Structures are given as structure tokens and as C-alpha cells.
Amino acid sequence: MKKVLIKISGQLFDHDGASFNKEFAKSFCAQLVELQKTMQCGIVIGGGNFFRGHQHGQQLELPRSTADTVGMLATMMNGVILHNFLRNAGIDALLLSAVYAPQVAPIISQEAIDQALRKNQCIIFAGGTGNPFVSTDTNAIIRALQINADQVWKATTVDAVYDADPKKNPTAKAYKHLSYQEVISKQLNVMDGAAIALAQEHKIVIRVFDVFAPNALLQAAHNQTIGSTIS
């Protein structure tokens, strides 16, 4: 069965000042119900709706390592909430954490991942990598490797990778396909360099698309031309 790792920013759950966008979460889970019929899914979730490590860390004058630690804890909060939404949608989901917190979730291990895949469970990866100075982008590639995913889907608020911010520059050019080297050489702000380098080393296909488009996840599953592809 095909496997996909969905990387979803915590900021996507931020809505009108609320810490968690309930309607978006319900739509996301409803689409996962359909996806699970034909593929296995892993999810790496960020924590930006609660705490943006770089931004809030600077505002509070925190050392980078401290800010990253708070950010990892924020991803655990999102993980717990999303896990509950998935279960309410009838999805057999497992929450794993890179941060040791047994009252919240089992620790991430290859054994736990393999067992969940055998049970066809949807795995939510929280707690980042458990280490500071590592982005959720890089974490997504690592978890994709651990579940042996065919693709990484980066769910965003834009419909493709552009050569400039399309929200600020109406003439920004969209790319349908990019090589890993093009992303690095053009300094496109789609994933950090470490994530792209790791994906290139292991030949992991990355797809970027607007998760707020109608049935975006289902469209991505059935139409390989949706969004931008990096390979």
C-alpha cells in the first residue's frame, strides 16, 4: 500500500485569533478517512498556532535552544488535539512523541512505527525530533524515511511553489516541477536546506499544495499535477 507523510504547519490551525481551527481539523480528518482506504498516512504537525519558536523566541529574548524546546511542546499540544479529532472521525490513529512524556504519548521508535503500520494506523508524529535546531521540515523527511513513504506532502496556504511571495507579488511565477538543486540554488523558501538535502539523498518526492482548496488531500492523491513537485 502506498505511504505518504503529510507535513502540516501548526499555523494552519490558527484561525481568527483562536488557537485551533475546529472546522479545518474536521475537514482534514474527513479527507483522511477516505485516504486511509487506499494509502497509509503519517502526519508531522507543527506548533505555530501556540508558539512559533523563532518569532516568539526572539520576542521573549529566549536562547534558540529554549525557544525550540517550547515549540516542540507546542507540537505535542496539537498532536493530542488532532489525535482526538481523528479518533472521533473513526480513524485508528496513534500519537507518538519524540519528547519523553509517557502520560501523553509513547516515545517514537522504529518498532512502534512498524507495529502501527502493520495495524494500518495513522501515525501522528509530535515533539519534533526531540532536539533543538532542527526544523519541522527536516523532521518530516526523517519521519517519511521511517515509514518508508513514497512522498512527502507539504500542506500550505499557497497552491504551488513560487519564485516570490504570491501574496505580496502578483507577478510571482509558479513552478510545477523543480529539482532539489533548483530549490537550493534559487533559494526558494519552501523547505530549509537540510530538509531538501536529506530528501535528495534518499530520493523522496516532495509535493506542495494548498490544503484549504476543496478536498485538497483527495485531489493530491488522485491527481499528481496538483501543486508543485520537487524531485
GROMACS .gro file of C-alpha atoms in nm, residues 47-133:
model
   87
   47GLY     CA    1   0.304   2.406   1.680
   48GLY     CA    2   0.297   2.756   1.533
   49ASN     CA    3  -0.061   2.826   1.639
   50PHE     CA    4   0.055   2.806   2.001
   51PHE     CA    5   0.421   2.906   1.984
   52ARG     CA    6   0.639   3.000   1.686
   53GLY     CA    7   0.986   2.912   1.805
   54HIS     CA    8   1.183   3.166   1.604
   55GLN     CA    9   0.936   3.456   1.622
   56HIS     CA   10   0.818   3.421   1.979
   57GLY     CA   11   1.161   3.318   2.099
   58GLN     CA   12   1.307   3.644   1.972
   59GLN     CA   13   1.023   3.845   2.124
   60LEU     CA   14   1.087   3.685   2.463
   61GLU     CA   15   1.467   3.703   2.419
   62LEU     CA   16   1.497   3.328   2.462
   63PRO     CA   17   1.802   3.129   2.355
   64ARG     CA   18   1.734   2.935   2.034
   65SER     CA   19   1.753   2.600   2.214
   66THR     CA   20   1.495   2.712   2.471
   67ALA     CA   21   1.261   2.852   2.205
   68ASP     CA   22   1.287   2.530   2.005
   69THR     CA   23   1.205   2.327   2.314
   70VAL     CA   24   0.889   2.530   2.375
   71GLY     CA   25   0.800   2.485   2.009
   72MET     CA   26   0.835   2.108   2.039
   73LEU     CA   27   0.599   2.111   2.336
   74ALA     CA   28   0.352   2.313   2.128
   75THR     CA   29   0.353   2.039   1.863
   76MET     CA   30   0.260   1.791   2.134
   77MET     CA   31  -0.043   2.002   2.224
   78ASN     CA   32  -0.154   1.999   1.862
   79GLY     CA   33  -0.083   1.627   1.842
   80VAL     CA   34  -0.309   1.549   2.136
   81ILE     CA   35  -0.591   1.759   1.991
   82LEU     CA   36  -0.558   1.621   1.638
   83HIS     CA   37  -0.542   1.266   1.774
   84ASN     CA   38  -0.878   1.321   1.941
   85PHE     CA   39  -1.028   1.464   1.619
   86LEU     CA   40  -0.901   1.164   1.420
   87ARG     CA   41  -1.047   0.917   1.669
   88ASN     CA   42  -1.381   1.099   1.663
   89ALA     CA   43  -1.376   1.064   1.284
   90GLY     CA   44  -1.337   0.689   1.321
   91ILE     CA   45  -0.969   0.674   1.227
   92ASP     CA   46  -0.743   0.432   1.410
   93ALA     CA   47  -0.465   0.676   1.495
   94LEU     CA   48  -0.153   0.657   1.708
   95LEU     CA   49   0.019   0.959   1.863
   96LEU     CA   50   0.395   0.922   1.906
   97SER     CA   51   0.625   1.180   2.061
   98ALA     CA   52   0.997   1.248   2.026
   99VAL     CA   53   0.984   1.411   2.369
  100TYR     CA   54   0.960   1.166   2.658
  101ALA     CA   55   0.617   1.223   2.811
  102PRO     CA   56   0.461   0.880   2.878
  103GLN     CA   57   0.144   1.033   3.021
  104VAL     CA   58   0.086   1.198   2.682
  105ALA     CA   59   0.216   0.958   2.415
  106PRO     CA   60   0.457   0.669   2.362
  107ILE     CA   61   0.808   0.764   2.254
  108ILE     CA   62   0.891   0.744   1.884
  109SER     CA   63   1.079   0.429   1.793
  110GLN     CA   64   1.113   0.229   1.476
  111GLU     CA   65   0.949  -0.067   1.648
  112ALA     CA   66   0.644   0.142   1.743
  113ILE     CA   67   0.623   0.281   1.389
  114ASP     CA   68   0.646  -0.061   1.225
  115GLN     CA   69   0.383  -0.204   1.457
  116ALA     CA   70   0.146   0.086   1.382
  117LEU     CA   71   0.195   0.039   1.008
  118ARG     CA   72   0.115  -0.332   1.038
  119LYS     CA   73  -0.212  -0.230   1.208
  120ASN     CA   74  -0.275   0.028   0.934
  121GLN     CA   75  -0.284   0.306   1.193
  122CYS     CA   76  -0.246   0.671   1.103
  123ILE     CA   77   0.062   0.792   1.291
  124ILE     CA   78   0.086   1.146   1.429
  125PHE     CA   79   0.446   1.246   1.500
  126ALA     CA   80   0.471   1.513   1.770
  127GLY     CA   81   0.760   1.663   1.964
  128GLY     CA   82   0.971   1.739   1.657
  129THR     CA   83   1.291   1.535   1.661
  130GLY     CA   84   1.335   1.590   2.034
  131ASN     CA   85   1.633   1.814   1.959
  132PRO     CA   86   1.668   2.191   1.911
  133PHE     CA   87   1.799   2.347   1.590
   0.00000   0.00000   0.00000
